[in-house]
mmCIF file of C-alpha atoms in Angstrom:
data_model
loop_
_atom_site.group_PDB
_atom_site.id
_atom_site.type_symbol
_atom_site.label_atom_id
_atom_site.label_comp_id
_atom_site.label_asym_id
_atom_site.label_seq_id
_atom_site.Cartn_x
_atom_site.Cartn_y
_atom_site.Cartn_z
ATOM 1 C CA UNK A 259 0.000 0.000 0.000
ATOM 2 C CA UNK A 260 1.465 3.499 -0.916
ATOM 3 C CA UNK A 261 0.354 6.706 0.449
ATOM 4 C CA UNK A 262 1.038 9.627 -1.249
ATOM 5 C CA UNK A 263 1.181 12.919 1.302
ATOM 6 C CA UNK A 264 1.893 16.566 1.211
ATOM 7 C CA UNK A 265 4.247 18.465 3.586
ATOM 8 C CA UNK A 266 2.155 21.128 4.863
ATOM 9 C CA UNK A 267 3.427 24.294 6.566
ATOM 10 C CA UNK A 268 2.605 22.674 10.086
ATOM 11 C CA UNK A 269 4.319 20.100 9.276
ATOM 12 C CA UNK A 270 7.657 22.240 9.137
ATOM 13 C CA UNK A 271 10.255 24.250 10.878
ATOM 14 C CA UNK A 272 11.390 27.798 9.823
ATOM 15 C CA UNK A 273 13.907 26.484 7.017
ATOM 16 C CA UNK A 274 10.735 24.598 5.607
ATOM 17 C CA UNK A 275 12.011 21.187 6.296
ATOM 18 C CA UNK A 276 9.356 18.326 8.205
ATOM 19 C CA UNK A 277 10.368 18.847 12.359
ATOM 20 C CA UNK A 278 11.513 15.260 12.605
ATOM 21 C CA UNK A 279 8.731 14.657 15.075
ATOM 22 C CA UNK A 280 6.419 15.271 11.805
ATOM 23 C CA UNK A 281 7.574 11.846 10.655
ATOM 24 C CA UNK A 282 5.362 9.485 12.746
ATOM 25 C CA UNK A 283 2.172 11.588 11.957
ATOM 26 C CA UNK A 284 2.957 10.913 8.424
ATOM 27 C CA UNK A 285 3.755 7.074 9.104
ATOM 28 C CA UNK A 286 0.424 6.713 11.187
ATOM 29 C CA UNK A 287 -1.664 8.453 8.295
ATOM 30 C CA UNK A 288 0.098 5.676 5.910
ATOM 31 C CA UNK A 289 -0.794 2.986 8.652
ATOM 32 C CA UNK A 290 -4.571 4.151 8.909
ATOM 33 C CA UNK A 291 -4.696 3.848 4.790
ATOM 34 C CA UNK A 292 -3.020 0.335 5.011
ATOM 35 C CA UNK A 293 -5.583 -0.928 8.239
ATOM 36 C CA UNK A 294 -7.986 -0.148 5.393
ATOM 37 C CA UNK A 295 -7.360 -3.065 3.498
ATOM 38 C CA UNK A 296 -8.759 -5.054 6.245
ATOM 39 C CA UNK A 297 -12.125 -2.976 6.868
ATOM 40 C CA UNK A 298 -10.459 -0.116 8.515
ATOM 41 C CA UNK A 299 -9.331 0.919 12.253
ATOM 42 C CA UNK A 300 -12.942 1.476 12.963
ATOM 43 C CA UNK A 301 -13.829 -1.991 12.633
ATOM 44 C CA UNK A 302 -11.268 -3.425 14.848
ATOM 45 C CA UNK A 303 -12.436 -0.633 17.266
ATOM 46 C CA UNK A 304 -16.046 -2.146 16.395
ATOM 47 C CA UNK A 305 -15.006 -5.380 17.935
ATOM 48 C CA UNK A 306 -13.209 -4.364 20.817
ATOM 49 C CA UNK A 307 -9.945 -4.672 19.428
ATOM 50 C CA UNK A 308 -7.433 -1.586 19.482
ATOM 51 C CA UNK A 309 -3.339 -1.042 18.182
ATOM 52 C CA UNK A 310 -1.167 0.778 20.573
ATOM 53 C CA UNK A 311 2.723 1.282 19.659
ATOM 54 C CA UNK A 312 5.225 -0.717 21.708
ATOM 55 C CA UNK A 313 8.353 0.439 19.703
ATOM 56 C CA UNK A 314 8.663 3.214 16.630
ATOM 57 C CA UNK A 315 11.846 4.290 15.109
ATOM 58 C CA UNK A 316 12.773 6.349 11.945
ATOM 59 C CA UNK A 317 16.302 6.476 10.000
ATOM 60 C CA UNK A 318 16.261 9.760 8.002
ATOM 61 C CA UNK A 319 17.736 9.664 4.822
ATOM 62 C CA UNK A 320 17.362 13.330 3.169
ATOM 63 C CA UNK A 321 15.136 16.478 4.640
ATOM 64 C CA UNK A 322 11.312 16.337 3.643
ATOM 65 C CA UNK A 323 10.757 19.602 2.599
ATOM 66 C CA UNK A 324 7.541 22.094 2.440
ATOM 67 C CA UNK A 325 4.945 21.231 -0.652
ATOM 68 C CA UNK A 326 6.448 17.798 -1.062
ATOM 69 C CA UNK A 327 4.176 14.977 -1.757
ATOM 70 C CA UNK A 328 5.597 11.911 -0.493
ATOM 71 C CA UNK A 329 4.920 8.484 -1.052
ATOM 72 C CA UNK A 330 4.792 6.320 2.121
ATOM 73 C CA UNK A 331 4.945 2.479 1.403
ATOM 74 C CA UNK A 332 3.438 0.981 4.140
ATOM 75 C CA UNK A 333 3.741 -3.352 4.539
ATOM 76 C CA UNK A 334 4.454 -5.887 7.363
ATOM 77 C CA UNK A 335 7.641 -6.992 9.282
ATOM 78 C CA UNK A 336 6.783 -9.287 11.298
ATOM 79 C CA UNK A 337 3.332 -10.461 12.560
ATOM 80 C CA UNK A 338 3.733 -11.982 16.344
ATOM 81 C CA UNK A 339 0.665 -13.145 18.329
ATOM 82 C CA UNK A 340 -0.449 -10.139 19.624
ATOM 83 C CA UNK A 341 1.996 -7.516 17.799
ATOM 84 C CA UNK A 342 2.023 -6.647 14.080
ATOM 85 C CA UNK A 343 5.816 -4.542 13.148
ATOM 86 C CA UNK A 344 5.401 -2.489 10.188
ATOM 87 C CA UNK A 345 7.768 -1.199 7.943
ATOM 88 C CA UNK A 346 6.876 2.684 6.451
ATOM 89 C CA UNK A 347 9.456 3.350 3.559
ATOM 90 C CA UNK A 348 9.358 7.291 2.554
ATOM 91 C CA UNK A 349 10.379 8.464 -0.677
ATOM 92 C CA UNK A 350 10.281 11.570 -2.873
ATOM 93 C CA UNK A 351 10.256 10.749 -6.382
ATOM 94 C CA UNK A 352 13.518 8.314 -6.689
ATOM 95 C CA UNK A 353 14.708 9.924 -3.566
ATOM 96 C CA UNK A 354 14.475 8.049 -0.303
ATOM 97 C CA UNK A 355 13.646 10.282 2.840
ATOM 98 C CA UNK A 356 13.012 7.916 5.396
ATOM 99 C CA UNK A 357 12.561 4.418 6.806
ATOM 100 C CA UNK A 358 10.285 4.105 9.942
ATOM 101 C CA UNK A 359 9.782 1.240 11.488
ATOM 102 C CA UNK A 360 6.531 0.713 14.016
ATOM 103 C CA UNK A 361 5.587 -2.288 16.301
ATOM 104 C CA UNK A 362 1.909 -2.447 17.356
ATOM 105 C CA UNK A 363 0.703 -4.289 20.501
ATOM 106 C CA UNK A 364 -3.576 -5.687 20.048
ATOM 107 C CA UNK A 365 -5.123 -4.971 23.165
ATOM 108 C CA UNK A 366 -8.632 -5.788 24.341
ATOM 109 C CA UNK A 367 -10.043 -4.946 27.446
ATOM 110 C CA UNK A 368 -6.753 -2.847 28.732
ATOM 111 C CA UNK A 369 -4.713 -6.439 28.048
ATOM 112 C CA UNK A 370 -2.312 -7.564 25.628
ATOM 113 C CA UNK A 371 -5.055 -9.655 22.929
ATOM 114 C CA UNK A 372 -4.165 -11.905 19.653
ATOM 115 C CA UNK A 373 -4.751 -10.049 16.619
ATOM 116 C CA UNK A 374 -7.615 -10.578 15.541
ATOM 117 C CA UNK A 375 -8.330 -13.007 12.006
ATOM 118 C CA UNK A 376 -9.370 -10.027 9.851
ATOM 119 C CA UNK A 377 -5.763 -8.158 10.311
ATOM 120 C CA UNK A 378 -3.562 -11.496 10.510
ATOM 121 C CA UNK A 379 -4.988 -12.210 6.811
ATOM 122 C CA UNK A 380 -4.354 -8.667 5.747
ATOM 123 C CA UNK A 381 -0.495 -9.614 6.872
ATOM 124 C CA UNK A 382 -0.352 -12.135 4.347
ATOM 125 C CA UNK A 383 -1.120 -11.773 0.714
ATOM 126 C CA UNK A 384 -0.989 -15.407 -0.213
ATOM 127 C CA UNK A 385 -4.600 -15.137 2.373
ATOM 128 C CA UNK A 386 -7.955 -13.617 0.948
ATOM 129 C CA UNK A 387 -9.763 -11.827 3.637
#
């Protein structure tokens, strides 16, 4: 799944470059568009099931800059039995700008919970939701 996104003036400090921080919004808009492929956050929500982030990391290649649009590539690392790592790969035309790299944790009921079917088959393409 690939996300295309413009750098907005929030988004940036006073030498119009993303604030690093600016990153992970941009990684978590990619993730929402991905979680769509498997009937959306509000669905998991819908069944009591909710992602929060154990681990997130970025490696910054070149400066996002203001008016960009970037494509984020969002796709699975790693799928434990309650945590899902994703890989967010950010690039500018042929230029890469960042790798970020996010581990969810599926909780239900304020406890660590399996993922649930719907999202485990969205991990793996060879499986048809």
């Amino acid at each position: 799944m690939i996300s295309e996104l413009r750098v907005r003036p929030r988004h940036c400090d006073a030498q119009g470059m993303m604030h690093a921080l600016r990153y992970y919004e941009f990684f978590e808009d990619a993730f929402l568009d991905w979680l769509e492929g498997s009937g959306g956050y509000e669905s998991l929500r819908r069944d009591g099931h909710d992602l929060v982030i154990k681990a997130s990391g970025c490696e910054h290649h070149r400066p996002a800059r203001l008016d960009e649009i970037l494509s984020v590539e969002s796709a699975p690392a790693r799928l434990g039995t309650t945590s899902l790592t994703m890989v967010f790969t950010m690039r500018y035309g042929d230029d890469l700008v960042a790798v970020g790299t996010i581990t969810y944790v599926c909780v239900r009921d304020g406890r660590a919970a399996p993922l649930p079917p719907v999202l485990t088959r969205h991990c793996r393409p060879d499986d048809k939701p």
